[in-house]
mmCIF file of C-alpha atoms and ligand atoms in Angstrom:
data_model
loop_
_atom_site.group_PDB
_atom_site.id
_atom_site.type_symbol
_atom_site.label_atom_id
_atom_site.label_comp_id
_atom_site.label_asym_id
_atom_site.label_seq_id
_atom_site.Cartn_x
_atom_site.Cartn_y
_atom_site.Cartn_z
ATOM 1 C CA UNK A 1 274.871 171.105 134.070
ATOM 2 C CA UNK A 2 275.380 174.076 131.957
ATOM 3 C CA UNK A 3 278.128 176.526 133.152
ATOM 4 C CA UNK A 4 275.715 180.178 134.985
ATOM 5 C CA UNK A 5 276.024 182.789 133.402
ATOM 6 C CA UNK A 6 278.737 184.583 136.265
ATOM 7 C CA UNK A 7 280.697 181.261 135.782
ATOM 8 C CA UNK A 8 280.796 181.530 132.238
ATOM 9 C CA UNK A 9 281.799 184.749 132.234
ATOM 10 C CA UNK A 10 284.636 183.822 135.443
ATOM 11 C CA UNK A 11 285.974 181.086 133.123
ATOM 12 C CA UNK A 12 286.139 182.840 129.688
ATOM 13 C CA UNK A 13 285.969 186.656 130.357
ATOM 14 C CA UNK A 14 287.869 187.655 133.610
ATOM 15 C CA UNK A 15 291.121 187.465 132.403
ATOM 16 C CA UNK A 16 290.980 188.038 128.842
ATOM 17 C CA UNK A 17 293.251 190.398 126.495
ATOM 18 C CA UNK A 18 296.525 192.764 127.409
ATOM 19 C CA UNK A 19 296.727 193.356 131.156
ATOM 20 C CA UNK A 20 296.664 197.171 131.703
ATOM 21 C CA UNK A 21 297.907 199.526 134.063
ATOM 22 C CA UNK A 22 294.933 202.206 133.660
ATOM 23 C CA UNK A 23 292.651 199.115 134.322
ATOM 24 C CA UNK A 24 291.751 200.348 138.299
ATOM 25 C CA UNK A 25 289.129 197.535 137.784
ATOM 26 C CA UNK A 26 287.832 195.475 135.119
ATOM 27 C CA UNK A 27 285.628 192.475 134.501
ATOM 28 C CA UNK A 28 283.380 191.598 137.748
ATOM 29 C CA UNK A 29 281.630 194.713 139.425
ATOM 30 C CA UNK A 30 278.577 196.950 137.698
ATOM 31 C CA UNK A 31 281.400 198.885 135.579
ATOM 32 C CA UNK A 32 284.902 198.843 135.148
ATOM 33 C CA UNK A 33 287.302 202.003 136.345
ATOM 34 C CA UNK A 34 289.388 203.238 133.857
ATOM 35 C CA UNK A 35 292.436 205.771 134.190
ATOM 36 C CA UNK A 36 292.168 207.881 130.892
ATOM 37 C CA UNK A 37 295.223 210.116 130.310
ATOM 38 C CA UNK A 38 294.187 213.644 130.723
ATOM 39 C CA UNK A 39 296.556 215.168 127.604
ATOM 40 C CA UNK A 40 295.176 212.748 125.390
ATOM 41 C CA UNK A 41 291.516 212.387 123.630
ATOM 42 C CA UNK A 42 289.585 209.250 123.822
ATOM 43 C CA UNK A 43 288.162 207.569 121.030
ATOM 44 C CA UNK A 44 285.643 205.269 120.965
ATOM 45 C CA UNK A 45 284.227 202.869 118.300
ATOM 46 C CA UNK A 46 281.393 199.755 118.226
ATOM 47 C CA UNK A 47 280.607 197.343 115.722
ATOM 48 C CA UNK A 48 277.828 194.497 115.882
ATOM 49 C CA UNK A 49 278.466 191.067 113.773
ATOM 50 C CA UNK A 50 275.284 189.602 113.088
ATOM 51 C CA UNK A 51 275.527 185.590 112.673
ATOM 52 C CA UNK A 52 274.604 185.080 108.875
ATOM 53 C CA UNK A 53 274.682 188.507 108.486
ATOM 54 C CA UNK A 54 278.568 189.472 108.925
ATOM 55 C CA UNK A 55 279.764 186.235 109.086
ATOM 56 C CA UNK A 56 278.536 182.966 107.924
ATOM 57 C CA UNK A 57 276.198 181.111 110.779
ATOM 58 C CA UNK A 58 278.991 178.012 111.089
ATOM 59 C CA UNK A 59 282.136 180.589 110.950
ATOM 60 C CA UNK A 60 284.745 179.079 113.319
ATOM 61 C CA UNK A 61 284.309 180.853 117.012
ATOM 62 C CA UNK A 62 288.233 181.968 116.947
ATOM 63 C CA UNK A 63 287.388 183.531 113.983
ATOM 64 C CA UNK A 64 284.147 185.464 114.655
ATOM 65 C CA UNK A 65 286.091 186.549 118.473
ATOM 66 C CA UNK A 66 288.998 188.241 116.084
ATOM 67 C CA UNK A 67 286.646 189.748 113.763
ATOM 68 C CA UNK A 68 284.362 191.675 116.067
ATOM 69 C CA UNK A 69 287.460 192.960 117.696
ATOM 70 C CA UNK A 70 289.541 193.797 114.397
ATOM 71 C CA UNK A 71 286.688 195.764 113.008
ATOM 72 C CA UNK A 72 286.791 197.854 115.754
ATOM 73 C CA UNK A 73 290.754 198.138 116.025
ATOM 74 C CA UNK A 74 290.499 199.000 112.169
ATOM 75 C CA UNK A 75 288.434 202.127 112.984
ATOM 76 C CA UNK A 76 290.159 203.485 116.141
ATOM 77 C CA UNK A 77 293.662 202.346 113.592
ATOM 78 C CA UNK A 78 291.507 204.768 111.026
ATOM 79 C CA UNK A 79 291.508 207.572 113.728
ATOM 80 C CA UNK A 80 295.027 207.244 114.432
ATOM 81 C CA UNK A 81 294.308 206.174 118.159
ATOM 82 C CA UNK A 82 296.591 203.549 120.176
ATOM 83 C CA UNK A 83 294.304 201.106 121.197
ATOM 84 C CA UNK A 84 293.214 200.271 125.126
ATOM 85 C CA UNK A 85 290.187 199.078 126.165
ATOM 86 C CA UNK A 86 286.794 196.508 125.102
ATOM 87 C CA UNK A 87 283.455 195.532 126.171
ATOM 88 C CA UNK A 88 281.618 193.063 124.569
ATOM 89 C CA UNK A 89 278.098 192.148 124.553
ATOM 90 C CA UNK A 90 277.471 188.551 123.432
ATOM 91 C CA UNK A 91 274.041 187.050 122.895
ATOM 92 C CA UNK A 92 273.959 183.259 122.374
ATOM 93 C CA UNK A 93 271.368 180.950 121.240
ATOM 94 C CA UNK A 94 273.067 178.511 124.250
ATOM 95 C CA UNK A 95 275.773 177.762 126.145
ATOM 96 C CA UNK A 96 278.137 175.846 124.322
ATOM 97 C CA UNK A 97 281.260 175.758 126.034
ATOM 98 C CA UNK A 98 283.308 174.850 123.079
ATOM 99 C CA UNK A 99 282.404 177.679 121.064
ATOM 100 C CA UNK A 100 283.381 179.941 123.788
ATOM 101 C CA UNK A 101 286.437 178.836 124.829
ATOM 102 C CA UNK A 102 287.312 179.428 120.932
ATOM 103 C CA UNK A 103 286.070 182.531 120.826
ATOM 104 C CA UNK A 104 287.340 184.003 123.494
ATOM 105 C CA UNK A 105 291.108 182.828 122.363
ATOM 106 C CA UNK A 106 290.735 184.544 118.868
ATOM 107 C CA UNK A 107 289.465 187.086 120.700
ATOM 108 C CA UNK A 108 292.220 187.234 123.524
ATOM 109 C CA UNK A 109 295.228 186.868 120.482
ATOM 110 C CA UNK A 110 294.371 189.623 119.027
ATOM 111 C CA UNK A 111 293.767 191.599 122.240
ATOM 112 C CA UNK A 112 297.313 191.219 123.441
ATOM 113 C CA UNK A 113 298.655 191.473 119.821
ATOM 114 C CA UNK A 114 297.415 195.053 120.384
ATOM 115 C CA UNK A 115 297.666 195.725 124.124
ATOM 116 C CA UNK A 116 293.852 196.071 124.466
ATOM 117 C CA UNK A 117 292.636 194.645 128.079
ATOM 118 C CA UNK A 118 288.623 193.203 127.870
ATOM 119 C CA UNK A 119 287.391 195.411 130.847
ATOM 120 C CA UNK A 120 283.741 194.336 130.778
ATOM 121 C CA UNK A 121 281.016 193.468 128.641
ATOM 122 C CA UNK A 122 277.358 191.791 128.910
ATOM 123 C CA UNK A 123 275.638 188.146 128.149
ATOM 124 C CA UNK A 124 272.702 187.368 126.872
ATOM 125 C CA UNK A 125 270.388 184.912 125.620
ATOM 126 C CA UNK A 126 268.859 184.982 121.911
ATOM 127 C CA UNK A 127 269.893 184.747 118.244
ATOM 128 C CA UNK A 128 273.676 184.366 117.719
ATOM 129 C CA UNK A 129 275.504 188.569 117.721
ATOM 130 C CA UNK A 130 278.597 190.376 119.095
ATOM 131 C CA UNK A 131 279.160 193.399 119.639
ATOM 132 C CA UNK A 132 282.459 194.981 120.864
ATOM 133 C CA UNK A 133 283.103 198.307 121.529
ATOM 134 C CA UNK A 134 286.712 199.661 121.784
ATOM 135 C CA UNK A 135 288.042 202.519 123.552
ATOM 136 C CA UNK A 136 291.954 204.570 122.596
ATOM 137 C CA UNK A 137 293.590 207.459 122.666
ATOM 138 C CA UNK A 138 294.828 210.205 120.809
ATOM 139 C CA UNK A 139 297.574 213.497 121.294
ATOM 140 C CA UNK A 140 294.399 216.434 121.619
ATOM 141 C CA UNK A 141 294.251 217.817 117.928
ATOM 142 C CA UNK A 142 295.813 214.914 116.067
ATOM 143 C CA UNK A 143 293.385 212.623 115.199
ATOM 144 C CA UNK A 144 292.723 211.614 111.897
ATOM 145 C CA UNK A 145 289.278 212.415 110.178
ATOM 146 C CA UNK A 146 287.468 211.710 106.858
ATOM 147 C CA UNK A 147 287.488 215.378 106.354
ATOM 148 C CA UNK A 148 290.899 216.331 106.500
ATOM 149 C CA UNK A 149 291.821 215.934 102.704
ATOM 150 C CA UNK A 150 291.620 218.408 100.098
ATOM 151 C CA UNK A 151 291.789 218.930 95.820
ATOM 152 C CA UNK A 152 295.594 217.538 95.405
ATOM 153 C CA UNK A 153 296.321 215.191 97.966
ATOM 154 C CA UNK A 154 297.855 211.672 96.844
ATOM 155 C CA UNK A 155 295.461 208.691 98.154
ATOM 156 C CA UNK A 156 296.948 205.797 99.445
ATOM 157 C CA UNK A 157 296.153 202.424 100.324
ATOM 158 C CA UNK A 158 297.880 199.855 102.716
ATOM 159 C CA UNK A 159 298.179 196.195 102.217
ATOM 160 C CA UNK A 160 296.146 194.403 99.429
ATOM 161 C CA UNK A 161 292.916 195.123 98.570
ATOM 162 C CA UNK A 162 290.002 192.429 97.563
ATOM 163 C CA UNK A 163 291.429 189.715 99.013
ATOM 164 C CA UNK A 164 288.956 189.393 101.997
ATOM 165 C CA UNK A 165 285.979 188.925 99.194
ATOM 166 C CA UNK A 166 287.532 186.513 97.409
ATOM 167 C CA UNK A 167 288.192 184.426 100.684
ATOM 168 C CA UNK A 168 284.262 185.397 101.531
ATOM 169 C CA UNK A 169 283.763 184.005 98.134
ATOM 170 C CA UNK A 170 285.525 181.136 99.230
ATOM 171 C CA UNK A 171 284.221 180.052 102.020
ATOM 172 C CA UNK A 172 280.470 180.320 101.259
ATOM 173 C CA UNK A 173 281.466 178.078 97.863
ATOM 174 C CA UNK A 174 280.943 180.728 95.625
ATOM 175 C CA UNK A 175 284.780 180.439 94.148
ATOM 176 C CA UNK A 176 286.404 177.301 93.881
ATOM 177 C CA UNK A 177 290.362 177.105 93.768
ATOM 178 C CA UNK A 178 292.493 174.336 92.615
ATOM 179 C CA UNK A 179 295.215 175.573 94.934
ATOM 180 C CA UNK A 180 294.367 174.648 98.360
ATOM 181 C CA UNK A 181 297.406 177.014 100.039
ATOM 182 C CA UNK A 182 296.142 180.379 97.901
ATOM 183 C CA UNK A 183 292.888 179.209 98.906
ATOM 184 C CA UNK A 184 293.691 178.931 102.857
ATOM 185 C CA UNK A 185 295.675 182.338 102.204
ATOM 186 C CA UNK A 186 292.709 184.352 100.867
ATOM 187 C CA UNK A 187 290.101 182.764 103.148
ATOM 188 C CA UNK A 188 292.284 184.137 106.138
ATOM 189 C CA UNK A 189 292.311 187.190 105.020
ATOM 190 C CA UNK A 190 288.401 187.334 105.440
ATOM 191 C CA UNK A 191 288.752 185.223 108.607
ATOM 192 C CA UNK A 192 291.252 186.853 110.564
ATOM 193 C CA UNK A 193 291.611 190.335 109.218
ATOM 194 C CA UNK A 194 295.210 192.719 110.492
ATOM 195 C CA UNK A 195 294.244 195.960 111.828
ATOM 196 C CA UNK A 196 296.680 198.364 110.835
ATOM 197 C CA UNK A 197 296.848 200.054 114.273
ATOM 198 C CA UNK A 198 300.994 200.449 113.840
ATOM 199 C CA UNK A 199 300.467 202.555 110.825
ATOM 200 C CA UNK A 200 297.733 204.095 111.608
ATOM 201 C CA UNK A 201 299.425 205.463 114.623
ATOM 202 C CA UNK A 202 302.612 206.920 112.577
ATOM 203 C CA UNK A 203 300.111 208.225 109.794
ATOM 204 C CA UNK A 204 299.011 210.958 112.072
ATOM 205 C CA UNK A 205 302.478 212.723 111.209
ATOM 206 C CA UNK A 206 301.234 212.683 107.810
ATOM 207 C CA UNK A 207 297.907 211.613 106.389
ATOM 208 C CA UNK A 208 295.079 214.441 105.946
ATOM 209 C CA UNK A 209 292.447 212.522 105.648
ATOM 210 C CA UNK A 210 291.875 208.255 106.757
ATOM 211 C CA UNK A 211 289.417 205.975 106.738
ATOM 212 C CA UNK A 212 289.710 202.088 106.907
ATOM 213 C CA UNK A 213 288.215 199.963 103.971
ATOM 214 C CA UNK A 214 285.124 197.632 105.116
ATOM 215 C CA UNK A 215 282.761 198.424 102.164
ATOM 216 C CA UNK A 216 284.537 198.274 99.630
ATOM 217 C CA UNK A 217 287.863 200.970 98.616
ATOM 218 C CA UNK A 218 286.041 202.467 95.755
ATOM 219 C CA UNK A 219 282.862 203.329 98.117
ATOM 220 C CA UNK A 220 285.206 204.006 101.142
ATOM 221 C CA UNK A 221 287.866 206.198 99.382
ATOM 222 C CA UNK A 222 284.374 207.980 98.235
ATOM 223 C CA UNK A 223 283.245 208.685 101.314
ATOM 224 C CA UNK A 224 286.843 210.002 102.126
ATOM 225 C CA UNK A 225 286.492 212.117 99.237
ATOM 226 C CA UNK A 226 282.601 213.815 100.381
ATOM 227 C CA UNK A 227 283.735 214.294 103.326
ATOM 228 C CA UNK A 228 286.919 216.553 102.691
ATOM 229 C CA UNK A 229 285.133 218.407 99.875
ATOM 230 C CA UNK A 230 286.284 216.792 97.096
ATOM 231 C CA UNK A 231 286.038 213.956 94.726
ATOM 232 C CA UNK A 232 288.429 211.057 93.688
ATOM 233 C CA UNK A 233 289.847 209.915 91.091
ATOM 234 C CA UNK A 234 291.143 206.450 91.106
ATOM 235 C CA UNK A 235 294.067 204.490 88.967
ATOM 236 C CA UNK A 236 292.358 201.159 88.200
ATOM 237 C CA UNK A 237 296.276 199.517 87.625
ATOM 238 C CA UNK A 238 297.640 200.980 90.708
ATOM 239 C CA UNK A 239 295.370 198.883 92.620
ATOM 240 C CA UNK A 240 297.801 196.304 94.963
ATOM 241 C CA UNK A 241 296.739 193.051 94.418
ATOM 242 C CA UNK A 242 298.136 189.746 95.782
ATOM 243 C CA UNK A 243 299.659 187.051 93.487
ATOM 244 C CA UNK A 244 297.019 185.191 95.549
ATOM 245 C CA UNK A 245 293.728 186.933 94.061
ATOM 246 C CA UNK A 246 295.585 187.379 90.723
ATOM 247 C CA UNK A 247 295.981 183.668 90.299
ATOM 248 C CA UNK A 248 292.800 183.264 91.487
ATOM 249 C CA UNK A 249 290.891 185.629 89.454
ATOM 250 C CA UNK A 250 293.189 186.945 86.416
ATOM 251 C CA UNK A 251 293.733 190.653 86.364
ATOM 252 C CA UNK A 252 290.633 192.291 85.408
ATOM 253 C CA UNK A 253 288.045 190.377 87.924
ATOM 254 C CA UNK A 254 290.816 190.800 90.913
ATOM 255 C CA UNK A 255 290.778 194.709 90.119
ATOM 256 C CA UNK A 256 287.052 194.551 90.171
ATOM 257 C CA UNK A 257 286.768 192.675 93.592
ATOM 258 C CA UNK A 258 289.626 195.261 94.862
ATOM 259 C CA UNK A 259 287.408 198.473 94.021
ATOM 260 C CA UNK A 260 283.748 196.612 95.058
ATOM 261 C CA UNK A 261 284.464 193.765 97.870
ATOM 262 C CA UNK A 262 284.218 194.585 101.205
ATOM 263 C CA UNK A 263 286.437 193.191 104.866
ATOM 264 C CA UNK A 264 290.143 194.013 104.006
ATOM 265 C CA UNK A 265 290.596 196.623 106.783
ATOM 266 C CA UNK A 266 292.697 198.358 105.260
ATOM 267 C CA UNK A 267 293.613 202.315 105.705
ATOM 268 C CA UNK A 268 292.914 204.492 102.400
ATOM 269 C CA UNK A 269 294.956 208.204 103.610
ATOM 270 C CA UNK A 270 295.251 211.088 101.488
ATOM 271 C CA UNK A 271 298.904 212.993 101.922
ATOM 272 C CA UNK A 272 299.457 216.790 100.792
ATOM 273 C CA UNK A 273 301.735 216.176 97.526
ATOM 274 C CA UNK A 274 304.529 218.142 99.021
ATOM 275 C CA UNK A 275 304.576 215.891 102.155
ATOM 276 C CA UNK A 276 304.515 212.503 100.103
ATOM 277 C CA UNK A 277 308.083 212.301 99.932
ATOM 278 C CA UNK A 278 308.339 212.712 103.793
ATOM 279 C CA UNK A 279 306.012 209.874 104.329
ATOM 280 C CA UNK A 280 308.044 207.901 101.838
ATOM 281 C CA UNK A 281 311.325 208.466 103.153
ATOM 282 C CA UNK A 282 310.075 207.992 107.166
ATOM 283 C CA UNK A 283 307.557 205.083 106.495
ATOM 284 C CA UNK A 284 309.295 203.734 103.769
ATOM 285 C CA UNK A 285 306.624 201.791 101.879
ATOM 286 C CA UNK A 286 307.949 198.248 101.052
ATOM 287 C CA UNK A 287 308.119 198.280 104.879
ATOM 288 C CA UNK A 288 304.952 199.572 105.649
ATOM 289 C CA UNK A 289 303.377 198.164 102.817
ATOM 290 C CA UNK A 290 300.844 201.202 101.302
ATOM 291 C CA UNK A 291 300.401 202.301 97.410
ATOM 292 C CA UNK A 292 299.581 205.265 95.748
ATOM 293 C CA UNK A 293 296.157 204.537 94.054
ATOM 294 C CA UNK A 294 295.104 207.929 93.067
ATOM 295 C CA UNK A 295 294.706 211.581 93.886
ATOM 296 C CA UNK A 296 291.560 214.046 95.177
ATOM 297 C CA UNK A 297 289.922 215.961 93.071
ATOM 298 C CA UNK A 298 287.775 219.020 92.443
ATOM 299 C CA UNK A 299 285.040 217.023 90.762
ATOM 300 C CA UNK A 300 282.339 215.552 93.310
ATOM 301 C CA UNK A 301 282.164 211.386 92.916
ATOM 302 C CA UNK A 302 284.677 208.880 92.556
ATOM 303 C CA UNK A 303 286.436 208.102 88.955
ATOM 304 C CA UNK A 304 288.346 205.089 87.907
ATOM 305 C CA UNK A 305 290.507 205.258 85.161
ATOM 306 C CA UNK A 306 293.036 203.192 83.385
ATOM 307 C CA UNK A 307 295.708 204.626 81.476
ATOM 308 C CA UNK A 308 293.998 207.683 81.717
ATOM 309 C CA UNK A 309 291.111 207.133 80.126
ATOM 310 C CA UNK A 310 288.047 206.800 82.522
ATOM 311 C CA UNK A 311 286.483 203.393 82.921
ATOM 312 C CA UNK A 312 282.784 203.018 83.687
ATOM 313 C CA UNK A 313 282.665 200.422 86.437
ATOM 314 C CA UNK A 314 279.495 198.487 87.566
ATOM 315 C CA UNK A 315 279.317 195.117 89.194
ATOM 316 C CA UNK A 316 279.306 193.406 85.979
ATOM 317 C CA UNK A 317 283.281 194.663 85.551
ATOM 318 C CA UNK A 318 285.106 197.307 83.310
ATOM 319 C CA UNK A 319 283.366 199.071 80.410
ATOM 320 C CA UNK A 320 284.765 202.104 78.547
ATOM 321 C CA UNK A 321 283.105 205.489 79.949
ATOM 322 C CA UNK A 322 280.933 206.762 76.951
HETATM 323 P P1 ADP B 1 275.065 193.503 135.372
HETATM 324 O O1 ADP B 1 273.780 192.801 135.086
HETATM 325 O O2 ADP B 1 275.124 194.189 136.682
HETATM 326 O O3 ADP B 1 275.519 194.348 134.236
HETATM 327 P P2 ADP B 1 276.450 191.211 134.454
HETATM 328 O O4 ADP B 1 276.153 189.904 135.104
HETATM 329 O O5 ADP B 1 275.872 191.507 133.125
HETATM 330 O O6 ADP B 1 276.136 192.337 135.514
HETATM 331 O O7 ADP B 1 278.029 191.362 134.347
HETATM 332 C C1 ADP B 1 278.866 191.111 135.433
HETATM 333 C C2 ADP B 1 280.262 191.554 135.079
HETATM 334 O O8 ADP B 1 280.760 190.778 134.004
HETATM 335 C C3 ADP B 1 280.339 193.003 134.646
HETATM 336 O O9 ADP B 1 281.574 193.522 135.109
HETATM 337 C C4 ADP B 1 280.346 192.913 133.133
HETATM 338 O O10 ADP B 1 281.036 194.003 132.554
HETATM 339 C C5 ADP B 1 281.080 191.594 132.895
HETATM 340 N N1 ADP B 1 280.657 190.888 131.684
HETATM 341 C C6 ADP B 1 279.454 190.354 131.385
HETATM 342 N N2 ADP B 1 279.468 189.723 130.178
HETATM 343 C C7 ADP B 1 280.718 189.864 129.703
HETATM 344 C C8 ADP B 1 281.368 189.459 128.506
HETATM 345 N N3 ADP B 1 280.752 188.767 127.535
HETATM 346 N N4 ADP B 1 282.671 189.815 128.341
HETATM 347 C C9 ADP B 1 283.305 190.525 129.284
HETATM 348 N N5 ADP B 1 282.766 190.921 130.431
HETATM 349 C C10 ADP B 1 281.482 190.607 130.649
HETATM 350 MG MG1 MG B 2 274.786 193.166 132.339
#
């Protein structure tokens, strides 16, 4: 007999995530009573994953529960916010109990990786989505926004970039690897994306302006850029690859996947150029792992250049401006 909706969510939702203090009362009744701290600012952020759409239709359940929560962490990570709270509203084709189960451990992993406590959510029946929505705080006034760079600041970005679209790439069998571990590597990095909510947090010391890379860092760091004012210009080798997508791709095609390809969830930041040594010294970087990719400009759009000449880029690769 399949499991009622109320038992299904008993079994897999109740006790899900970080348990939480400011949790007065969670999963069960018509909403769930949360104690926000009243010197802080709450953030809030939703994302919807759309089966086929954001991840492939037979994408492991573990990995499509830590997905629709690490997009979410990513953008309250972006803000600068500690994370607290999710709801998620699930709509399944059927109850398959298996599925679940998995999802709601890649879900719960993450969750307590980041102290966030699943306070409620909703279930329905119909074509396969999730949507989570996240809640966090902030210290009033220091929240990160797109808008707080200006002409001169240094842009950053954390991690690796382009990975995520070559293990996309991957796993819909539009790359094929000889090495199987690179392979497995890349493929998590799509999978099972790291929110940067650690960094994000100390960034707020020193970052202008942040956003967190899902479309791609050339398009993202752009939208960083319009929104402060200004424009950006990018250094094409500053780019941080992995050995992983260089052995995959060679240098030119990994550079192109790192400007275009989207779902690394990484933070792009822009830093005043008389506080970059401050970061550097108090976030030290081969810690923290970020890299200075380029700098915000006075000219509206977003400019990739190598060796300072400036490099035309389309999704066909690299050509010389002209
Ligand atoms: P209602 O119709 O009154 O909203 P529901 O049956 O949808 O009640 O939900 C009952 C309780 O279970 C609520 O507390 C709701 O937040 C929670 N809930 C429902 N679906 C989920 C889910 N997928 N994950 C977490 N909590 C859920
Ligand atoms: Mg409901």
């Amino acid at each position: 007999m399949p499991l009622s909706e109320f038992a299904l969510i008993q079994r897999y939702f109740s006790h899900c995530g970080a348990l939480r203090a400011d949790v007065s009362l969670g999963v069960g009744d018509d909403g769930a009573l949360l104690d926000a701290p009243h010197d802080q600012t709450l953030v809030a952020a939703i994302d919807t994953l759309v089966s086929g759409v954001h991840f492939p239709p037979d994408a492991a359940p573990a990995s499509v529960g830590h997905r629709a929560l690490a997009v979410n962490l990513s953008d309250l990570a972006a803000m600068g916010a500690s994370p607290a709270w999710a709801l998620v509203a699930l709509t399944l084709p059927a109850v398959d109990e298996g599925w679940l189960e998995d999802f709601a451990r890649g879900f719960s992993a993450l969750a307590q990786l980041h102290g966030v406590a699943l306070v409620g959510g909703d279930t329905t029946k119909g074509p396969l989505s999730v949507t989570v929505q996240v809640m966090g705080f902030v210290p009033r006034g220091k929240a990160m926004l797109r808008s707080g760079g200006a002409h001169g600041h240094a842009l950053f970005v954390s991690g690796t970039v382009g990975d995520a679209a070559a293990g996309l790439a991957l796993e819909q069998g539009r790359l094929i690897l000889a090495d199987a571990t690179s392979a497995s590597r890349l493929r998590a990095r799509f999978a099972f994306p790291t929110p940067r909510t650690a960094l994000g947090i100390r960034l707020r010391d020193f970052a202008g302006a942040c956003i967190d890379v899902s479309d791609g860092l050339l398009g993202d760091a752009g939208k960083l850029a319009a929104a402060s004012g200004c424009g950006v210009d990018l250094d094409v080798d500053e780019l941080p690859l992995s050995a992983d997508l260089l052995a995959a791709l060679g240098t030119e095609e990994a550079q192109r996947l790192a400007l275009s390809g989207g779902d690394d969830y990484e933070l792009c930041f822009s830093v005043s150029a008389a506080r970059v040594a401050e970061l550097e010294r108090a976030l030290p970087a081969h810690e923290w792992h970020y890299r200075r990719i380029g700098a915000l400009s006075n000219v509206a759009g977003a400019r990739v250049t190598r060796a300072g000449t400036v490099m035309q880029f389309s999704h066909f690769g690299f050509d010389h401006f002209v």
